[in-house]
mmCIF file of C-alpha atoms in Angstrom:
data_model
loop_
_atom_site.group_PDB
_atom_site.id
_atom_site.type_symbol
_atom_site.label_atom_id
_atom_site.label_comp_id
_atom_site.label_asym_id
_atom_site.label_seq_id
_atom_site.Cartn_x
_atom_site.Cartn_y
_atom_site.Cartn_z
ATOM 1 C CA ASP A 1235 -0.328 -0.038 -0.058
ATOM 2 C CA ILE A 1236 1.057 3.651 -0.465
ATOM 3 C CA GLN A 1237 1.736 5.383 2.831
ATOM 4 C CA MET A 1238 0.732 9.070 2.840
ATOM 5 C CA THR A 1239 2.656 11.224 5.393
ATOM 6 C CA GLN A 1240 1.391 14.828 6.120
ATOM 7 C CA SER A 1241 3.470 17.629 7.941
ATOM 8 C CA PRO A 1242 2.654 19.129 10.404
ATOM 9 C CA SER A 1243 0.305 17.397 12.298
ATOM 10 C CA SER A 1244 -1.210 20.247 13.862
ATOM 11 C CA VAL A 1245 -0.914 23.916 13.553
ATOM 12 C CA SER A 1246 -2.130 27.531 14.760
ATOM 13 C CA ALA A 1247 -2.045 30.650 12.881
ATOM 14 C CA SER A 1248 -3.399 33.938 12.656
ATOM 15 C CA VAL A 1249 -5.789 35.496 9.832
ATOM 16 C CA GLY A 1250 -4.555 36.854 6.928
ATOM 17 C CA VAL A 1251 -1.123 34.237 6.987
ATOM 18 C CA ARG A 1252 -0.256 32.457 4.352
ATOM 19 C CA LEU A 1253 -0.247 28.554 5.136
ATOM 20 C CA SER A 1254 1.319 25.520 4.205
ATOM 21 C CA ILE A 1255 0.830 21.645 4.489
ATOM 22 C CA THR A 1256 2.657 19.228 2.803
ATOM 23 C CA CYS A 1257 2.457 15.472 1.317
ATOM 24 C CA GLN A 1258 4.843 13.085 1.334
ATOM 25 C CA ALA A 1259 3.937 9.566 -0.501
ATOM 26 C CA SER A 1260 5.964 6.379 -0.062
ATOM 27 C CA ARG A 1261 6.219 5.958 -3.943
ATOM 28 C CA ASP A 1262 5.974 7.939 -7.044
ATOM 29 C CA ILE A 1263 2.636 8.534 -7.426
ATOM 30 C CA ASP A 1264 2.420 11.341 -10.778
ATOM 31 C CA ASN A 1265 -0.235 13.918 -10.424
ATOM 32 C CA TRP A 1266 -2.490 11.240 -8.814
ATOM 33 C CA LEU A 1267 -3.289 13.220 -5.244
ATOM 34 C CA ALA A 1268 -6.320 15.358 -4.183
ATOM 35 C CA TRP A 1269 -6.927 17.239 -0.851
ATOM 36 C CA TYR A 1270 -9.913 17.550 1.523
ATOM 37 C CA HIS A 1271 -10.696 20.053 4.399
ATOM 38 C CA GLN A 1272 -13.285 18.704 7.018
ATOM 39 C CA THR A 1273 -14.858 20.598 10.038
ATOM 40 C CA PRO A 1274 -15.999 18.612 13.276
ATOM 41 C CA GLY A 1275 -19.524 16.582 12.409
ATOM 42 C CA LYS A 1276 -19.604 17.151 8.271
ATOM 43 C CA ALA A 1277 -18.065 15.009 5.775
ATOM 44 C CA PRO A 1278 -14.766 16.146 3.828
ATOM 45 C CA LYS A 1279 -15.014 18.562 1.049
ATOM 46 C CA LEU A 1280 -12.551 18.430 -1.652
ATOM 47 C CA LEU A 1281 -10.952 21.564 -2.385
ATOM 48 C CA ILE A 1282 -7.612 20.496 -5.166
ATOM 49 C CA PHE A 1283 -7.454 17.212 -7.815
ATOM 50 C CA ALA A 1284 -4.948 15.734 -9.475
ATOM 51 C CA ALA A 1285 -2.372 17.809 -6.928
ATOM 52 C CA SER A 1286 -2.803 21.341 -8.461
ATOM 53 C CA ASN A 1287 -6.611 21.598 -10.182
ATOM 54 C CA LEU A 1288 -8.953 23.519 -8.102
ATOM 55 C CA GLN A 1289 -12.425 22.696 -7.275
ATOM 56 C CA HIS A 1290 -15.536 24.307 -8.828
ATOM 57 C CA GLY A 1291 -16.501 26.343 -6.173
ATOM 58 C CA VAL A 1292 -13.362 26.684 -3.944
ATOM 59 C CA PRO A 1293 -11.984 29.978 -2.956
ATOM 60 C CA SER A 1294 -8.616 30.470 -4.752
ATOM 61 C CA ARG A 1295 -6.412 31.382 -2.037
ATOM 62 C CA PHE A 1296 -6.784 26.964 -1.931
ATOM 63 C CA SER A 1297 -3.688 25.990 -4.350
ATOM 64 C CA GLY A 1298 -1.908 22.733 -4.719
ATOM 65 C CA SER A 1299 1.513 21.528 -6.235
ATOM 66 C CA GLY A 1300 3.601 18.940 -6.483
ATOM 67 C CA SER A 1301 4.554 15.785 -8.360
ATOM 68 C CA GLY A 1302 5.571 12.692 -7.670
ATOM 69 C CA THR A 1303 6.106 11.726 -4.207
ATOM 70 C CA HIS A 1304 6.061 15.768 -2.611
ATOM 71 C CA PHE A 1305 3.258 18.215 -2.474
ATOM 72 C CA THR A 1306 1.679 21.088 -0.966
ATOM 73 C CA LEU A 1307 -1.283 22.672 -0.112
ATOM 74 C CA THR A 1308 -1.024 26.578 0.402
ATOM 75 C CA ILE A 1309 -3.532 28.848 1.763
ATOM 76 C CA SER A 1310 -2.968 31.811 0.672
ATOM 77 C CA GLY A 1311 -4.122 34.307 3.546
ATOM 78 C CA LEU A 1312 -5.815 32.421 6.383
ATOM 79 C CA GLN A 1313 -9.470 33.084 7.234
ATOM 80 C CA THR A 1314 -11.856 31.653 10.035
ATOM 81 C CA GLU A 1315 -13.622 28.956 8.348
ATOM 82 C CA ASP A 1316 -10.515 27.633 6.750
ATOM 83 C CA SER A 1317 -10.452 25.896 10.224
ATOM 84 C CA GLY A 1318 -10.576 22.317 10.563
ATOM 85 C CA THR A 1319 -8.256 19.107 9.171
ATOM 86 C CA TYR A 1320 -6.522 18.641 5.573
ATOM 87 C CA PHE A 1321 -6.114 15.251 4.122
ATOM 88 C CA CYS A 1322 -4.452 14.456 1.639
ATOM 89 C CA GLN A 1323 -5.395 11.320 -0.484
ATOM 90 C CA GLN A 1324 -3.477 8.944 -2.882
ATOM 91 C CA ALA A 1325 -5.466 8.058 -6.338
ATOM 92 C CA HIS A 1326 -2.959 6.359 -7.985
ATOM 93 C CA SER A 1327 -3.038 2.685 -6.745
ATOM 94 C CA PHE A 1328 -6.055 0.865 -4.563
ATOM 95 C CA PRO A 1329 -6.330 1.115 -2.334
ATOM 96 C CA LEU A 1330 -6.640 4.692 -1.837
ATOM 97 C CA THR A 1331 -5.160 5.971 1.290
ATOM 98 C CA PHE A 1332 -5.032 8.697 2.943
ATOM 99 C CA GLY A 1333 -2.776 11.360 4.961
ATOM 100 C CA GLY A 1334 -2.880 10.858 8.608
ATOM 101 C CA GLY A 1335 -4.531 15.063 9.036
ATOM 102 C CA THR A 1336 -3.278 18.482 9.426
ATOM 103 C CA THR A 1337 -5.382 20.201 12.366
ATOM 104 C CA VAL A 1338 -5.753 24.026 11.556
ATOM 105 C CA GLU A 1339 -6.419 26.385 14.407
ATOM 106 C CA ILE A 1340 -7.107 29.937 13.302
ATOM 107 C CA GLU B 649 -28.819 20.333 -6.742
ATOM 108 C CA VAL B 650 -26.356 17.363 -6.454
ATOM 109 C CA HIS B 651 -27.431 15.248 -2.877
ATOM 110 C CA LEU B 652 -25.863 11.499 -1.656
ATOM 111 C CA VAL B 653 -28.099 11.253 1.550
ATOM 112 C CA GLN B 654 -27.132 7.714 3.481
ATOM 113 C CA ALA B 655 -29.566 5.703 6.103
ATOM 114 C CA GLY B 656 -28.383 2.606 8.335
ATOM 115 C CA GLY B 657 -25.601 2.386 10.663
ATOM 116 C CA GLY B 658 -26.141 2.121 14.565
ATOM 117 C CA LEU B 659 -25.073 -0.331 17.276
ATOM 118 C CA VAL B 660 -24.553 -3.417 16.449
ATOM 119 C CA GLN B 661 -22.983 -6.562 18.358
ATOM 120 C CA PRO B 662 -19.616 -7.962 17.075
ATOM 121 C CA GLY B 663 -19.745 -10.817 14.759
ATOM 122 C CA GLY B 664 -23.122 -8.891 13.658
ATOM 123 C CA SER B 665 -24.436 -7.536 10.076
ATOM 124 C CA LEU B 666 -25.377 -3.722 9.232
ATOM 125 C CA ARG B 667 -26.694 -2.483 5.717
ATOM 126 C CA LEU B 668 -25.994 1.028 4.673
ATOM 127 C CA SER B 669 -27.743 2.886 1.832
ATOM 128 C CA CYS B 670 -27.025 5.940 -0.054
ATOM 129 C CA ALA B 671 -29.472 7.899 -1.908
ATOM 130 C CA VAL B 672 -28.379 9.528 -4.514
ATOM 131 C CA SER B 673 -30.096 12.698 -6.047
ATOM 132 C CA GLY B 674 -29.200 15.217 -8.931
ATOM 133 C CA PHE B 675 -27.462 13.146 -11.098
ATOM 134 C CA SER B 676 -27.405 9.528 -12.264
ATOM 135 C CA SER B 677 -25.114 7.619 -10.040
ATOM 136 C CA ASN B 678 -24.883 4.875 -12.669
ATOM 137 C CA HIS B 679 -22.580 7.799 -14.717
ATOM 138 C CA TYR B 680 -19.980 7.766 -11.770
ATOM 139 C CA TRP B 681 -17.877 5.526 -9.890
ATOM 140 C CA MET B 682 -18.762 5.864 -6.073
ATOM 141 C CA HIS B 683 -17.089 4.822 -2.710
ATOM 142 C CA TRP B 684 -17.026 4.196 0.815
ATOM 143 C CA VAL B 685 -14.910 5.788 3.183
ATOM 144 C CA ARG B 686 -15.224 5.567 6.768
ATOM 145 C CA LEU B 687 -13.317 7.711 9.498
ATOM 146 C CA THR B 688 -11.890 6.021 12.244
ATOM 147 C CA PRO B 689 -10.485 7.126 15.803
ATOM 148 C CA GLY B 690 -7.169 4.663 15.170
ATOM 149 C CA LYS B 691 -7.021 5.154 11.469
ATOM 150 C CA GLY B 692 -8.278 8.728 10.594
ATOM 151 C CA LEU B 693 -9.408 8.770 6.933
ATOM 152 C CA GLU B 694 -9.908 4.861 5.049
ATOM 153 C CA TRP B 695 -11.158 4.262 1.755
ATOM 154 C CA VAL B 696 -13.383 0.843 2.175
ATOM 155 C CA ALA B 697 -14.595 -0.114 -1.187
ATOM 156 C CA ASN B 698 -15.753 1.387 -4.656
ATOM 157 C CA ILE B 699 -17.653 -0.228 -7.945
ATOM 158 C CA ASN B 700 -17.850 1.227 -10.961
ATOM 159 C CA GLN B 701 -20.703 2.173 -13.168
ATOM 160 C CA ASP B 702 -22.303 -0.736 -13.928
ATOM 161 C CA GLY B 703 -21.413 -2.424 -11.199
ATOM 162 C CA SER B 704 -18.763 -4.947 -12.837
ATOM 163 C CA GLU B 705 -16.073 -3.666 -10.830
ATOM 164 C CA LYS B 706 -15.444 -3.661 -7.442
ATOM 165 C CA TYR B 707 -12.994 -3.252 -5.070
ATOM 166 C CA TYR B 708 -11.887 -3.083 -1.382
ATOM 167 C CA VAL B 709 -9.291 -2.168 1.527
ATOM 168 C CA ASP B 710 -8.127 -5.533 2.523
ATOM 169 C CA SER B 711 -9.169 -5.530 6.094
ATOM 170 C CA VAL B 712 -13.034 -6.065 4.973
ATOM 171 C CA GLU B 713 -12.061 -8.459 1.872
ATOM 172 C CA GLY B 714 -14.659 -10.928 2.274
ATOM 173 C CA ARG B 715 -16.550 -9.006 5.127
ATOM 174 C CA PHE B 716 -18.258 -6.593 3.345
ATOM 175 C CA THR B 717 -19.901 -6.608 0.169
ATOM 176 C CA ILE B 718 -20.553 -2.875 -2.256
ATOM 177 C CA SER B 719 -23.549 -3.151 -4.770
ATOM 178 C CA ARG B 720 -26.006 -0.152 -6.389
ATOM 179 C CA ASP B 721 -29.535 -0.417 -7.692
ATOM 180 C CA ILE B 722 -29.201 2.029 -10.897
ATOM 181 C CA ALA B 723 -32.980 1.557 -11.088
ATOM 182 C CA LYS B 724 -33.420 3.188 -7.268
ATOM 183 C CA ASN B 725 -30.234 5.564 -7.831
ATOM 184 C CA SER B 726 -28.504 4.245 -4.880
ATOM 185 C CA LEU B 727 -25.753 2.546 -2.921
ATOM 186 C CA PHE B 728 -25.420 -0.078 -0.683
ATOM 187 C CA LEU B 729 -22.633 -1.375 1.627
ATOM 188 C CA GLN B 730 -23.340 -5.003 3.493
ATOM 189 C CA MET B 731 -21.483 -5.011 6.303
ATOM 190 C CA ASP B 732 -20.945 -8.821 8.101
ATOM 191 C CA SER B 733 -18.799 -9.950 10.368
ATOM 192 C CA LEU B 734 -18.059 -6.819 12.228
ATOM 193 C CA ARG B 735 -15.542 -6.342 14.438
ATOM 194 C CA ALA B 736 -14.992 -3.210 17.114
ATOM 195 C CA GLU B 737 -12.365 -2.402 14.658
ATOM 196 C CA ASP B 738 -14.671 -1.562 12.620
ATOM 197 C CA THR B 739 -16.719 1.500 14.460
ATOM 198 C CA GLY B 740 -16.689 4.569 12.893
ATOM 199 C CA VAL B 741 -18.365 7.598 10.749
ATOM 200 C CA PHE B 742 -18.936 5.904 7.417
ATOM 201 C CA TYR B 743 -19.590 8.411 4.683
ATOM 202 C CA CYS B 744 -20.810 7.463 0.785
ATOM 203 C CA ALA B 745 -19.387 9.693 -2.077
ATOM 204 C CA ARG B 746 -18.869 9.900 -5.855
ATOM 205 C CA GLY B 747 -15.799 10.059 -7.716
ATOM 206 C CA ARG B 748 -15.035 13.220 -9.748
ATOM 207 C CA ALA B 749 -15.873 12.883 -13.480
ATOM 208 C CA GLY B 750 -12.534 12.068 -14.785
ATOM 209 C CA PHE B 751 -10.957 11.462 -11.889
ATOM 210 C CA SER B 752 -12.809 8.838 -10.677
ATOM 211 C CA ARG B 753 -10.206 8.031 -7.824
ATOM 212 C CA GLN B 754 -10.921 11.418 -5.910
ATOM 213 C CA LEU B 755 -13.991 11.990 -4.570
ATOM 214 C CA ASP B 756 -16.292 14.998 -5.259
ATOM 215 C CA ILE B 757 -19.862 14.782 -3.823
ATOM 216 C CA TRP B 758 -20.005 13.043 -0.215
ATOM 217 C CA GLY B 759 -23.024 12.385 2.138
ATOM 218 C CA GLN B 760 -23.752 13.749 5.552
ATOM 219 C CA GLY B 761 -21.422 10.672 7.063
ATOM 220 C CA THR B 762 -23.799 7.645 9.209
ATOM 221 C CA LEU B 763 -22.279 6.319 12.513
ATOM 222 C CA VAL B 764 -21.278 2.064 13.017
ATOM 223 C CA SER B 765 -20.520 1.357 16.316
ATOM 224 C CA VAL B 766 -19.083 -2.294 17.180
ATOM 225 C CA SER B 767 -19.266 -3.133 20.385
ATOM 226 C CA SER B 768 -20.442 -5.835 23.281
#
């Protein structure tokens, strides 16, 4: 199975700052990577697909980059509604696997 | 508007069975891959299973292979997960989700989630 490792596991940041979260795959997954945001009691929400493509309706302050084994989610201008947990997910091979999550506190 | 509305779940003893359902509205589910994903205290988000558009292809995570069965009813525009021989470690919130068009292993629409508790 492909292991996905996220860092940091948690972070506290202020409104307006630029925040980056990284995700490392245990082997090359090309650009088969998605990012999700989840708040307590809610379902995950797709933010980024194919590593760098913004999902419809997601604010442009979110961006994704990377390929191969190293990926980054960047939030440019953090907002209060961005608190919650962010997960990366590899879509290269079965079983699909998720990172352990990064909890963002505003 | 696109919605996935889940039903089923609840408390069951180890070794028991449950059937989860996911009713699709706003699109034809037979045009998309569909998935089940769970959120557990021990493993975080874990992909469980998926099924292709006509039900001819199904994939499972090893830990549920042989115990869980994913299926779909095209006429009812619904997705199901039959869970047998349940274990304590299956406890969690289960979500149905749609595979994004063109990127079927990346999940763009999610159900509201349903809690499954396996305990004696």
